[in-house]
Coordinates of C-alpha atoms in Angstrom, one line a residue:
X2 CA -9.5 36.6 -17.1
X3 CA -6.7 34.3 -16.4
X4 CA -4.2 33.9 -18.9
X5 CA -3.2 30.4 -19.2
X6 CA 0.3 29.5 -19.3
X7 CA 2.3 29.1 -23.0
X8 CA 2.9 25.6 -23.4
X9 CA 6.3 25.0 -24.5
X10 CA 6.9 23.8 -28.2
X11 CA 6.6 20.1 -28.9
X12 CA 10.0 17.9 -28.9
X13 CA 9.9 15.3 -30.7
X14 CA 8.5 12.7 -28.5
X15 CA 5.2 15.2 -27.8
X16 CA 5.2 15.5 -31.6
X17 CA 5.2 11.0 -32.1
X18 CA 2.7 11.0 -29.0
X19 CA 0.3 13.4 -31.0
X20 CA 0.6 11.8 -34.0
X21 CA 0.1 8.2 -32.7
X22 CA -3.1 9.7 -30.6
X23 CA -4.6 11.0 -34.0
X24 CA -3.9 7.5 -35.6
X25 CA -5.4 6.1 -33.0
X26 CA -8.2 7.8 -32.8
X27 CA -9.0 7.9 -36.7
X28 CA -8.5 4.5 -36.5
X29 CA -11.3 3.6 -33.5
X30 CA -13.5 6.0 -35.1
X31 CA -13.2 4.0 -38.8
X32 CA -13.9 1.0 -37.0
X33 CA -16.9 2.1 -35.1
X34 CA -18.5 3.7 -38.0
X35 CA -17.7 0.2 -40.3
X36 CA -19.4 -1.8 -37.7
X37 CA -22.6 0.7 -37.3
X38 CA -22.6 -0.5 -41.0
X39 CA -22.4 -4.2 -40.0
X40 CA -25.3 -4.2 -37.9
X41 CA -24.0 -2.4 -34.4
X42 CA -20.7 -2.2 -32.7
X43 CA -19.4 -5.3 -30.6
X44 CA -19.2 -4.8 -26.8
X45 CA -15.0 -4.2 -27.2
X46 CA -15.3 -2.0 -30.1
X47 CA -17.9 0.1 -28.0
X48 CA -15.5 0.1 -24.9
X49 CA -12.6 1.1 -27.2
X50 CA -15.1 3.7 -28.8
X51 CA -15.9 5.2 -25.1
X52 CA -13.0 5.4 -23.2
X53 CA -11.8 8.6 -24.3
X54 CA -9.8 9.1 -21.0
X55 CA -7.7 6.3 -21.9
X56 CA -6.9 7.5 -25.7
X57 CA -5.4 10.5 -23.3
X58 CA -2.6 8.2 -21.3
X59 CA 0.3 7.1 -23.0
X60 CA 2.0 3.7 -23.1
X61 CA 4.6 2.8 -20.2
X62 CA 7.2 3.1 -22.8
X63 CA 6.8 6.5 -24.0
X64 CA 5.9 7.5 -20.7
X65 CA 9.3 6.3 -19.1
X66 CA 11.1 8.6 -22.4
X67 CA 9.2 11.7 -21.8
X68 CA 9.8 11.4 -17.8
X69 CA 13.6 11.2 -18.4
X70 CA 13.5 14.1 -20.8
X71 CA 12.2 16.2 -17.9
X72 CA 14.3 14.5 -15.4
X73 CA 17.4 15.6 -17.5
X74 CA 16.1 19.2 -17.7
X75 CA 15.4 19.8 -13.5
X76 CA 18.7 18.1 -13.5
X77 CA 20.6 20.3 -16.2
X78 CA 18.5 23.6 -15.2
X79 CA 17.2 23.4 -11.7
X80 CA 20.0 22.2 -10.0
X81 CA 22.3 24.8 -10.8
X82 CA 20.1 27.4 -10.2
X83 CA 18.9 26.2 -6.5
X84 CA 22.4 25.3 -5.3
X85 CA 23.7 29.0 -6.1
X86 CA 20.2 30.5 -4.9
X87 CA 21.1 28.6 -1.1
X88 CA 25.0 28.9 -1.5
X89 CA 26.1 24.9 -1.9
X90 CA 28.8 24.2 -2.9
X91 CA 28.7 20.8 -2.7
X92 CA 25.6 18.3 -2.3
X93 CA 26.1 15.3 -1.1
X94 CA 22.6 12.7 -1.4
X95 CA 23.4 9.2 -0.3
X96 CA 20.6 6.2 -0.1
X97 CA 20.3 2.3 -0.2
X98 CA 18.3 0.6 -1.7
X99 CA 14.9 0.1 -0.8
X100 CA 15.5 2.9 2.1
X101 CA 16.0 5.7 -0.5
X102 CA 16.6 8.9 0.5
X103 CA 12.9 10.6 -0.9
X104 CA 14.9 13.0 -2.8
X105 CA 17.1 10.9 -4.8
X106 CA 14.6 8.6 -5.7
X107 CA 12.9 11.8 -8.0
X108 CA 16.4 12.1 -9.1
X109 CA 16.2 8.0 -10.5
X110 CA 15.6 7.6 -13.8
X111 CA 12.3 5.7 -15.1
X112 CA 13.7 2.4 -15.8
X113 CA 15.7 2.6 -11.7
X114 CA 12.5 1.9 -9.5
X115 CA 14.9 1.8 -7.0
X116 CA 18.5 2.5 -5.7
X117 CA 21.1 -0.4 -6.5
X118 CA 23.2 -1.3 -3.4
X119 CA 24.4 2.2 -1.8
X120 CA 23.9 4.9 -4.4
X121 CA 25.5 8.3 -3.8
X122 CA 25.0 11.1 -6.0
X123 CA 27.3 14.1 -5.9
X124 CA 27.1 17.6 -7.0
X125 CA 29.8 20.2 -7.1
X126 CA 29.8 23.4 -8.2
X127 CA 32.9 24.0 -10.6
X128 CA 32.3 27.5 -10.8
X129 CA 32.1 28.9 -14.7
X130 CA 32.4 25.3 -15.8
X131 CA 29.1 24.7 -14.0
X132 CA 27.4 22.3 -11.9
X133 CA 29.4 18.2 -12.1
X134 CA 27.2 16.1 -10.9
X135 CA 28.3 11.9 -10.7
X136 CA 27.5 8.6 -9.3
X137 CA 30.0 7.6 -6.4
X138 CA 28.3 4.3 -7.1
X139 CA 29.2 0.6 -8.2
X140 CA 27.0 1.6 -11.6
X141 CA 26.4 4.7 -13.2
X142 CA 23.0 5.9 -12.7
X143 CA 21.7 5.6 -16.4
X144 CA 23.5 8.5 -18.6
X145 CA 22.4 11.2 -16.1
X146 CA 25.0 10.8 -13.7
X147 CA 28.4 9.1 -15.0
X148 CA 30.4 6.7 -12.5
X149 CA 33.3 7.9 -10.6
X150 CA 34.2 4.7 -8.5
X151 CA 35.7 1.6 -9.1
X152 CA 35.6 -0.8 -6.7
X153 CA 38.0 -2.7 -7.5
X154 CA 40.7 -0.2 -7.0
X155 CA 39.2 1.6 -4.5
X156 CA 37.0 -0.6 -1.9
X157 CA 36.0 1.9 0.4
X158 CA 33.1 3.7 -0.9
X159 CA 33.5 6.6 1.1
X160 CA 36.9 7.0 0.8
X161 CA 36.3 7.6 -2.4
X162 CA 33.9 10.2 -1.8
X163 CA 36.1 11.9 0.8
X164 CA 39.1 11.9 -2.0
X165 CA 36.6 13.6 -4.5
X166 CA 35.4 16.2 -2.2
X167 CA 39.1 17.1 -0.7
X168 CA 40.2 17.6 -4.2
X169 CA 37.0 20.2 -5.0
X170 CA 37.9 21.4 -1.8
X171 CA 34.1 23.2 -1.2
X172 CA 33.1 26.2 1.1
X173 CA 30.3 24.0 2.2
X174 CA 29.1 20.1 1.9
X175 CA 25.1 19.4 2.1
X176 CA 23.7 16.5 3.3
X177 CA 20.2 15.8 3.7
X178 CA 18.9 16.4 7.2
X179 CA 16.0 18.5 8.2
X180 CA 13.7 19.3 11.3
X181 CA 11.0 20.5 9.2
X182 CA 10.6 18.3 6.6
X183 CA 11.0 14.5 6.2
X184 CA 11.2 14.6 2.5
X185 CA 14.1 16.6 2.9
X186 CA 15.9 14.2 5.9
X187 CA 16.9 11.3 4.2
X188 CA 19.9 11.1 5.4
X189 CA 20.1 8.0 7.7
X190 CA 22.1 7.9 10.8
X191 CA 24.4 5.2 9.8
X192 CA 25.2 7.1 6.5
X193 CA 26.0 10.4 8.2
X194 CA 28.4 8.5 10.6
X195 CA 30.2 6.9 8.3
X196 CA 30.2 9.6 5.6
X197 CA 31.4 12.1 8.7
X198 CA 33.7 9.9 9.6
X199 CA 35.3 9.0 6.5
X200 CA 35.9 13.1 6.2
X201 CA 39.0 15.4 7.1
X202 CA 38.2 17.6 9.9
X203 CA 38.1 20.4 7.4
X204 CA 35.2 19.2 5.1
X205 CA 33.7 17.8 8.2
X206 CA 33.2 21.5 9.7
X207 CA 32.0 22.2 6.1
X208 CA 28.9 20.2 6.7
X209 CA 25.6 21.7 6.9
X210 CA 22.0 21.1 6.4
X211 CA 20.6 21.0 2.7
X212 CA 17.1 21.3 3.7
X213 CA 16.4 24.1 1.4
X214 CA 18.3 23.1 -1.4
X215 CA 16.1 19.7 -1.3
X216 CA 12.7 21.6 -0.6
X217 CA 13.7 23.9 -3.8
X218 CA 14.4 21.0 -5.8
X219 CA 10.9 19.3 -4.5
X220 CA 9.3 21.8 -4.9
X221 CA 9.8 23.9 -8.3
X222 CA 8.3 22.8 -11.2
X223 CA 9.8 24.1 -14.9
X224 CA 7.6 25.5 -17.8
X225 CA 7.5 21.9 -19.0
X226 CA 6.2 20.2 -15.9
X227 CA 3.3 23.2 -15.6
X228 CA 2.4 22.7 -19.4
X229 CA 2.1 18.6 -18.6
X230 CA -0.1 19.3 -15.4
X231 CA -2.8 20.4 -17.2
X232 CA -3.3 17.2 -18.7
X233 CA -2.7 15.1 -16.2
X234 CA -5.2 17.5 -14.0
X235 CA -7.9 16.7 -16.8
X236 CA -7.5 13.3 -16.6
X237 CA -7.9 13.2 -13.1
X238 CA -11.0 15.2 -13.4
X239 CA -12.5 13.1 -16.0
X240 CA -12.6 10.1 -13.6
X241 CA -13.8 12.1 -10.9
X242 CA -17.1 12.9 -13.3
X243 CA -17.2 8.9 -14.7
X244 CA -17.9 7.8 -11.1
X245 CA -20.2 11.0 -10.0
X246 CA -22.7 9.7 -12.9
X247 CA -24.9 7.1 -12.7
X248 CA -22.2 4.9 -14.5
X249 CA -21.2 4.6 -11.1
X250 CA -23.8 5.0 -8.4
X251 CA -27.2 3.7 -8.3
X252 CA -29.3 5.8 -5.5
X253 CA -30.7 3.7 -3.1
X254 CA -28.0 1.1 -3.9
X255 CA -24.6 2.1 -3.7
X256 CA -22.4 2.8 -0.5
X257 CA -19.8 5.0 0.0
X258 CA -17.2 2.1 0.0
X259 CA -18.8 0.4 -3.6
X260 CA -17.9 4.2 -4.8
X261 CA -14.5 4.5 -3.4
X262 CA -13.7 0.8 -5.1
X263 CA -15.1 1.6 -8.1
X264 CA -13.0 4.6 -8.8
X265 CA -9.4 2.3 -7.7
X266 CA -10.5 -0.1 -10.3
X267 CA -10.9 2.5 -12.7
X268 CA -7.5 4.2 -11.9
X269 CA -5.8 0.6 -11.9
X270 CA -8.3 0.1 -15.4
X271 CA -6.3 3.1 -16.9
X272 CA -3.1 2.0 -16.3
X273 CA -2.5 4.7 -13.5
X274 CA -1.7 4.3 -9.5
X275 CA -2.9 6.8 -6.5
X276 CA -1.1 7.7 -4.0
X277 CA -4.0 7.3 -1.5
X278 CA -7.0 5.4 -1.2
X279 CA -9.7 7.9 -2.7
X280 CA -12.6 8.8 0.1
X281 CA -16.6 9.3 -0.3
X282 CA -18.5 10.7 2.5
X283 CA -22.1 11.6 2.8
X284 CA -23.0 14.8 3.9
X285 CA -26.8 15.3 5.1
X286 CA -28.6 17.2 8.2
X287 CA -28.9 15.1 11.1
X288 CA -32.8 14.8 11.1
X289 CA -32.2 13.0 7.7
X290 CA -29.6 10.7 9.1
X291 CA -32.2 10.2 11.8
X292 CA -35.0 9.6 9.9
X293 CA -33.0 7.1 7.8
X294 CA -32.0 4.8 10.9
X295 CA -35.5 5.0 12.3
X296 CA -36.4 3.3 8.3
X297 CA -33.8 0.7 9.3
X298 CA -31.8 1.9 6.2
X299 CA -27.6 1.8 6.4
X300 CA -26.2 5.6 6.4
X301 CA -23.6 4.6 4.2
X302 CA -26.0 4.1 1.5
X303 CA -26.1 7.0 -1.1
X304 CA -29.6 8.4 -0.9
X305 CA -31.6 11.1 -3.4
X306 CA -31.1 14.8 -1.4
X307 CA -27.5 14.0 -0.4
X308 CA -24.1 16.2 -0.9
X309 CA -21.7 13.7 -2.0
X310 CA -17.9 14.1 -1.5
X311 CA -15.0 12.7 -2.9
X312 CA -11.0 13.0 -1.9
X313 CA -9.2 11.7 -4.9
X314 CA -5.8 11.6 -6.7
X315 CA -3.9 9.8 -9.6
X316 CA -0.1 9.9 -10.0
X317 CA 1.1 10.4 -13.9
X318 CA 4.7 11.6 -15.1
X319 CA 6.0 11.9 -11.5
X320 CA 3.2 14.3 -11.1
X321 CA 0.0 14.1 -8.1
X322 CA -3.0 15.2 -8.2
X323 CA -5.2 15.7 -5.0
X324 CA -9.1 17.0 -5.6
X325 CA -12.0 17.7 -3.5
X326 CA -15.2 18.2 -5.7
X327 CA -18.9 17.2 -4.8
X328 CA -22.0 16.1 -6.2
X329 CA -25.9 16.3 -5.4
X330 CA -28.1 13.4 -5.7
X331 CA -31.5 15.0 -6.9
X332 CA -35.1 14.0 -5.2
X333 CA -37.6 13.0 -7.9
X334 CA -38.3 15.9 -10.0
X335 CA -36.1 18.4 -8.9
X336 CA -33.5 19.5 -11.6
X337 CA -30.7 21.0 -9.6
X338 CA -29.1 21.3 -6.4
X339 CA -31.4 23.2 -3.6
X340 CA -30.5 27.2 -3.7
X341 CA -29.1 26.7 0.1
X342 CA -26.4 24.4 -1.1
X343 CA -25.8 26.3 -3.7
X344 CA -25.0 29.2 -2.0
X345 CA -22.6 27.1 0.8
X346 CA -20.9 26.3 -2.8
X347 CA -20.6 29.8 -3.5
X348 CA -18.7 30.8 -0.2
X349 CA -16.8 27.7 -0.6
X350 CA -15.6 29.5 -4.0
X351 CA -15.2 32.9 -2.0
X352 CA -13.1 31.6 0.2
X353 CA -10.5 29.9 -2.5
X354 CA -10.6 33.3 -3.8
X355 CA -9.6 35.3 -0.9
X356 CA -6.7 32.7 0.3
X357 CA -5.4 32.9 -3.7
X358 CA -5.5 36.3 -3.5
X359 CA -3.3 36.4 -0.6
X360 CA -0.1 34.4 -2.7
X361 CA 2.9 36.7 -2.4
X362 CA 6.1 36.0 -3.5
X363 CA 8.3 36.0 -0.1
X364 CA 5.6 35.8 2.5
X365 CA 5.4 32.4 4.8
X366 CA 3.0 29.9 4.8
X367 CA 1.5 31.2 8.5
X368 CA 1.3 34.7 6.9
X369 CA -0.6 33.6 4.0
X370 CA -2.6 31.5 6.5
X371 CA -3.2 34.3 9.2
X372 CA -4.5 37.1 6.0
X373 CA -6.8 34.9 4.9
X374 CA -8.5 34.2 7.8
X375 CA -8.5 37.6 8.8
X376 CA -10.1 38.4 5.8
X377 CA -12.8 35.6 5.4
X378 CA -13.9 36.3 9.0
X379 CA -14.5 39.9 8.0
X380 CA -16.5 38.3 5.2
X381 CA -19.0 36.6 7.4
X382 CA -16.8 33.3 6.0
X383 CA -16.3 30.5 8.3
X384 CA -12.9 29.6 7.0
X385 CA -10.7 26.0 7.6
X386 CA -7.3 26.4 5.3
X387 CA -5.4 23.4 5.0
X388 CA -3.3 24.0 1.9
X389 CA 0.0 22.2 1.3
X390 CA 2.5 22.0 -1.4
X391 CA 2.0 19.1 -4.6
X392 CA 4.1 17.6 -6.9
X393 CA 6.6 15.1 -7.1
X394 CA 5.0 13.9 -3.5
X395 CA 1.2 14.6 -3.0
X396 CA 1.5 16.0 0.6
X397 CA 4.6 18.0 -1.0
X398 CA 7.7 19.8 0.6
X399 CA 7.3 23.8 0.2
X400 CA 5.3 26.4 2.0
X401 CA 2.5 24.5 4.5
X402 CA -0.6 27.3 4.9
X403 CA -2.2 25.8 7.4
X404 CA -3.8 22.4 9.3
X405 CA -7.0 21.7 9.8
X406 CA -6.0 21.1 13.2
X407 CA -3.7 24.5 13.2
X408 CA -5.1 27.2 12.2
X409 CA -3.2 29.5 14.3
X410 CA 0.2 28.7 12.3
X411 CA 2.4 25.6 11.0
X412 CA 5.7 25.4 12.8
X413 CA 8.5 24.9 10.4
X414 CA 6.8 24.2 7.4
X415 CA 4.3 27.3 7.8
X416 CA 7.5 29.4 8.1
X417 CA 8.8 29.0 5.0
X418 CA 8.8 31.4 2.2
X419 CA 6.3 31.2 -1.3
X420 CA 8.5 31.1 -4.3
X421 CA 7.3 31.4 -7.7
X422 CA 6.5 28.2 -10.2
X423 CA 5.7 26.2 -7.1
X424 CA 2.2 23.8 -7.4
X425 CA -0.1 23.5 -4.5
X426 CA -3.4 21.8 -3.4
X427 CA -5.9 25.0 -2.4
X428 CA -7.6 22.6 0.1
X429 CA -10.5 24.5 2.9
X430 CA -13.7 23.9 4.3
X431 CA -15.7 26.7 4.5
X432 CA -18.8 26.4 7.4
X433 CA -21.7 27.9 6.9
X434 CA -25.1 28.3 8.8
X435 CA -27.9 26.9 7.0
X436 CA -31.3 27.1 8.3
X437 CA -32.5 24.5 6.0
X438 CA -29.3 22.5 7.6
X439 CA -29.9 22.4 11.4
X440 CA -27.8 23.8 14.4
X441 CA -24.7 22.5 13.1
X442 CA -22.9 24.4 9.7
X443 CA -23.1 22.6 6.4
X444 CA -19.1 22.1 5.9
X445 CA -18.1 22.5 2.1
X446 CA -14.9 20.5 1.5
X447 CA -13.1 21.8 -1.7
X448 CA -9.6 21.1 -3.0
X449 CA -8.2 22.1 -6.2
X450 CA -4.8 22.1 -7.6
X451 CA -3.0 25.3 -9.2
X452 CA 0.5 26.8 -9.6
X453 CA 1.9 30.4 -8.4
X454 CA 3.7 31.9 -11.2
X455 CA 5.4 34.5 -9.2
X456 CA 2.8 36.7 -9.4
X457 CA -0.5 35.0 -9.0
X458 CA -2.2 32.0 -8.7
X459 CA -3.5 29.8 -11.6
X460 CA -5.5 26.3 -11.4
X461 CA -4.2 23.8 -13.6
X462 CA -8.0 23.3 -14.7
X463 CA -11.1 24.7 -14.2
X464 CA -12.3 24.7 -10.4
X465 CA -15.2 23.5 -9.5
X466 CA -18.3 26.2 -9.2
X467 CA -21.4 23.6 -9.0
X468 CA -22.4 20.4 -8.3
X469 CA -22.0 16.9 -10.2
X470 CA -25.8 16.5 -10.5
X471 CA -26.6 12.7 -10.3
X472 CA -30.2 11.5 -11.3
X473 CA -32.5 9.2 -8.9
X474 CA -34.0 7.9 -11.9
X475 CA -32.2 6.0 -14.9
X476 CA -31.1 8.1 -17.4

C-alpha cells in the first residue's frame, strides 16, 4: 500500500479557503434545494449546482496570496539549502523585461507578471548569518527581495553590482549559463558581457556556471508544494473524465479537433490556462480505418469500437500537470472494453511499474532509462520511456529518462542525478502484439504525474488502470 504523504497543517489562508468553500457550498446547496421547492432549479442555479470542479479553484486573489506564501518559503528554505549543496557563494540572476531569464521569473511574485526594466537578483551567502538575497534593481521586487540601488546616486547598474560583490568578496559568483538545459541558461550574451566586464579580474575568474544550482531550485518541490499537487492533479483529472463522457462526445459526431476545443473552453471556463494545446487521437486497426474510408466516412470522426487518447495539462499555483489517459467507445451492447485492450492496458500498467521501481536516489536519468528497458524486454514488454521532470515548467529541468526518439540515453539531461522530492511525468508507450489488432502493435500511450520522496515513487493521484467507458447510445 502506498502511504500518502502528510499534508502540512493549514495556515491561515488554507484555513479562510476552507471555510469560504464550505459557505459556498452550503450556500449552492440551500439554493438548489429551495428552488426544487419552487417548482425546479433555473438553468444558472443548475450550472452552479454541477460544477463541482469549479467550487475546487480558488479566486485570483487568494490564489496570488497563497502562491507568495510558497514563493517566500522556496525562497527562505530552498535557497540556502541548494546553494551550500553546489558550493555558491554567490548567485547572480539577471533578466529584462519581457526576455526573463526562466528562472527568475518563478522567483517573481504573483502580482510581477514580468520583470520591470533590468531586474537583478543577488544572493550571497553570509555564512552563519545566512543566505542575503536583494534586488540590484530600480524597485524592489515586492517584500521578497529589498532594493540595494539607487539610481540616482549610482547610474551604472552594474557598477553597483560589482561594488556589492567586491565587498562580499565570494569564493565563487554563478551566473546562469548551461549546455544542458535552457531553463537554466538565461543568461543573455549582452548581460554576461557587460556584467563580466563591469567585474575586477578577481570576481571575474570567480565566475562559473550555476546550472545546477538553477536545476535544484526548478526542480525540488517542498512538503507544501507536494500536499497542493494533489489537488491540483484532481482537478485536472476531473476535466479529463467531463470531456471523456458523453457531455462531450457524441459517437458518430464528434472529431478529434471538436474534443480537443471543447476541453480549452472548459480549462479557459474554469478560470485556468494550459501550457499546451491538449491532443485527441484515435487509435483503431487498420482494416477499420479502411473499412471507414471505403464508407466515405472522415477518420477523424470518433466512432463506437475506438481507443480514444488524450494529451492534456492545466497550470494552477505555478504547478503543471501533463496526463495521458484513454477511453473506449463501446459498440451497441457491449458493456466494457474488449479483453485484448484490456490486457494492452495492463502491460501499459506493468511497465509504469517496472520503470518506478527503478527510482534511486543518485542514479542518472540514462541508468534509470537503460534498467528499465532491460527489464521490460525480459518481460515480454515492448517498452518506449519518455519521462521528464514537471513542475514549475511542464517539460521540467531535472533528470530526463529517456526520448521517444532516444532510447539508448539523453545526453546531458539523461546524465543527471535523481534527487529526492522531485515531481515527474511517468510518460511510455508500451507495444504490444494483438492478434485481434493486425500486424502492427496496439501502442498504449500512458502518462501520469508522481513525486520521488527519496525513497520511492508516489502518484499525486490515482493512475489510470482502465478505460473511460463512453456509451454509443444516450445515456
Amino acid at each position: 500500500m502506498i502511504t500518502r504523504r502528510l499534508r502540512t497543517p493549514f495556515t491561515p489562508l488554507e484555513t479562510l479557503r476552507s471555510m469560504r468553500l464550505s459557505m459556498s457550498l452550503l450556500m449552492s446547496l440551500c439554493i438548489g434545494l429551495a428552488a426544487i421547492a419552487a417548482g425546479g432549479l433555473s438553468p444558472s442555479v443548475r450550472a452552479q449546482a454541477a460544477d463541482g470542479l469549479a467550487a475546487q479553484i480558488l479566486p485570483l486573489r487568494e490564489r496570488a496570496a497563497l502562491q507568495d506564501e510558497i514563493l517566500r518559503e522556496r525562497l527562505d528554505s530552498l535557497v540556502p539549502q541548494l546553494m551550500r549543496r553546489e558550493g555558491i557563494s554567490a548567485w547572480v540572476i539577471i533578466g529584462r523585461e519581457y526576455n526573463e531569464d526562466p528562472v527568475l521569473k518563478t522567483m517573481l511574485p504573483a502580482t510581477w507578471l514580468n520583470a520591470r526594466r533590468r531586474t537583478v537578483l543577488l544572493f550571497i551567502d553570509r555564512g552563519s548569518a545566512g543566505i542575503e538575497r536583494m534586488a540590484v534593481a530600480r524597485y524592489a521586487v515586492g517584500d521578497l527581495f529589498p532594493g540595494v540601488w539607487d539610481p540616482e546616486r549610482q547610474p551604472d547598474q552594474y557598477a553597483r553590482i560589482a561594488a556589492i560583490l567586491a565587498a562580499a568578496d565570494p569564493d565563487t559568483v554563478a551566473v546562469n549559463t548551461s549546455n544542458a538545459y535552457a531553463l537554466a541558461d538565461g543568461l543573455t550574451y549582452s548581460e554576461q558581457r557587460d556584467f563580466a566586464a563591469a567585474l575586477p579580474a578577481t570576481l571575474r575568474s570567480r565566475l562559473v556556471s550555476a546550472e545546477r544550482l538553477a536545476v535544484g531550485w526548478l526542480e525540488t518541490r517542498t512538503p507544501r508544494e507536494l500536499a497542493l499537487y494533489e489537488d491540483v492533479m484532481a482537478i485536472a483529472h476531473g476535466i479529463i473524465a467531463e470531456g471523456f463522457s458523453r457531455r462531450a462526445i457524441t459517437p458518430g459526431v464528434t472529431t478529434t479537433e471538436d474534443l480537443e476545443w471543447w476541453y480549452r473552453q472548459r480549462v479557459n471556463d474554469l478560470g485556468l490556462t494550459t501550457w499546451f494545446h491538449n491532443s485527441i487521437e484515435i487509435e483503431r486497426p487498420r482494416r477499420e480505418s479502411e473499412r471507414l474510408q471505403a464508407q466515405g466516412l472522415a477518420l477523424d470522426i470518433i466512432q463506437p469500437g475506438d481507443h480514444v487518447h488524450i494529451d492534456f495539462g492545466i497550470s494552477y499555483l505555478n504547478l503543471q500537470t501533463d496526463t495521458q489517459q484513454n477511453a473506449y467507445i463501446l459498440r451497441p451492447g457491449e458493456t466494457d472494453a474488449p479483453a485484448h485492450l484490456r490486457r494492452a492496458f495492463a502491460e501499459g500498467n506493468a511497465l509504469q511499474d517496472i520503470l518506478t521501481s527503478n527510482f534511486e536516489t543518485g542514479l542518472t536519468g540514462n541508468e534509470i532509462l537503460s534498467r528499465s528497458r532491460a527489464q521490460a524486454l525480459e518481460s515480454g514488454l515492448g517498452p518506449i520511456i519518455y519521462t521528464h521532470p514537471i513542475g514549475l515548467h511542464g517539460h521540467a529541468a531535472g533528470t530526463t529518462i529517456g526520448m521517444w526518439d532516444r532510447q539508448d540515453g539523453v545526453p546531458g539531461s539523461g546524465d543527471y542525478p535523481l534527487h529526492a522530492d522531485t515531481a515527474y511525468s511517468i510518460e511510455l508507450t508500451a507495444e504490444v502484439d494483438l492478434d485481434e489488432w493486425g500486424e502492427e502493435p496496439m501502442k498504449m500511450k500512458l502518462e501520469q504525474n508522481g513525486y520521488f520522496d527519496g525513497a520511492r515513487f508516489h502518484y499525486f493521484q490515482s493512475r489510470q488502470t482502465q478505460y473511460h467507458l463512453i456509451g454509443s447510445d444516450a445515456d
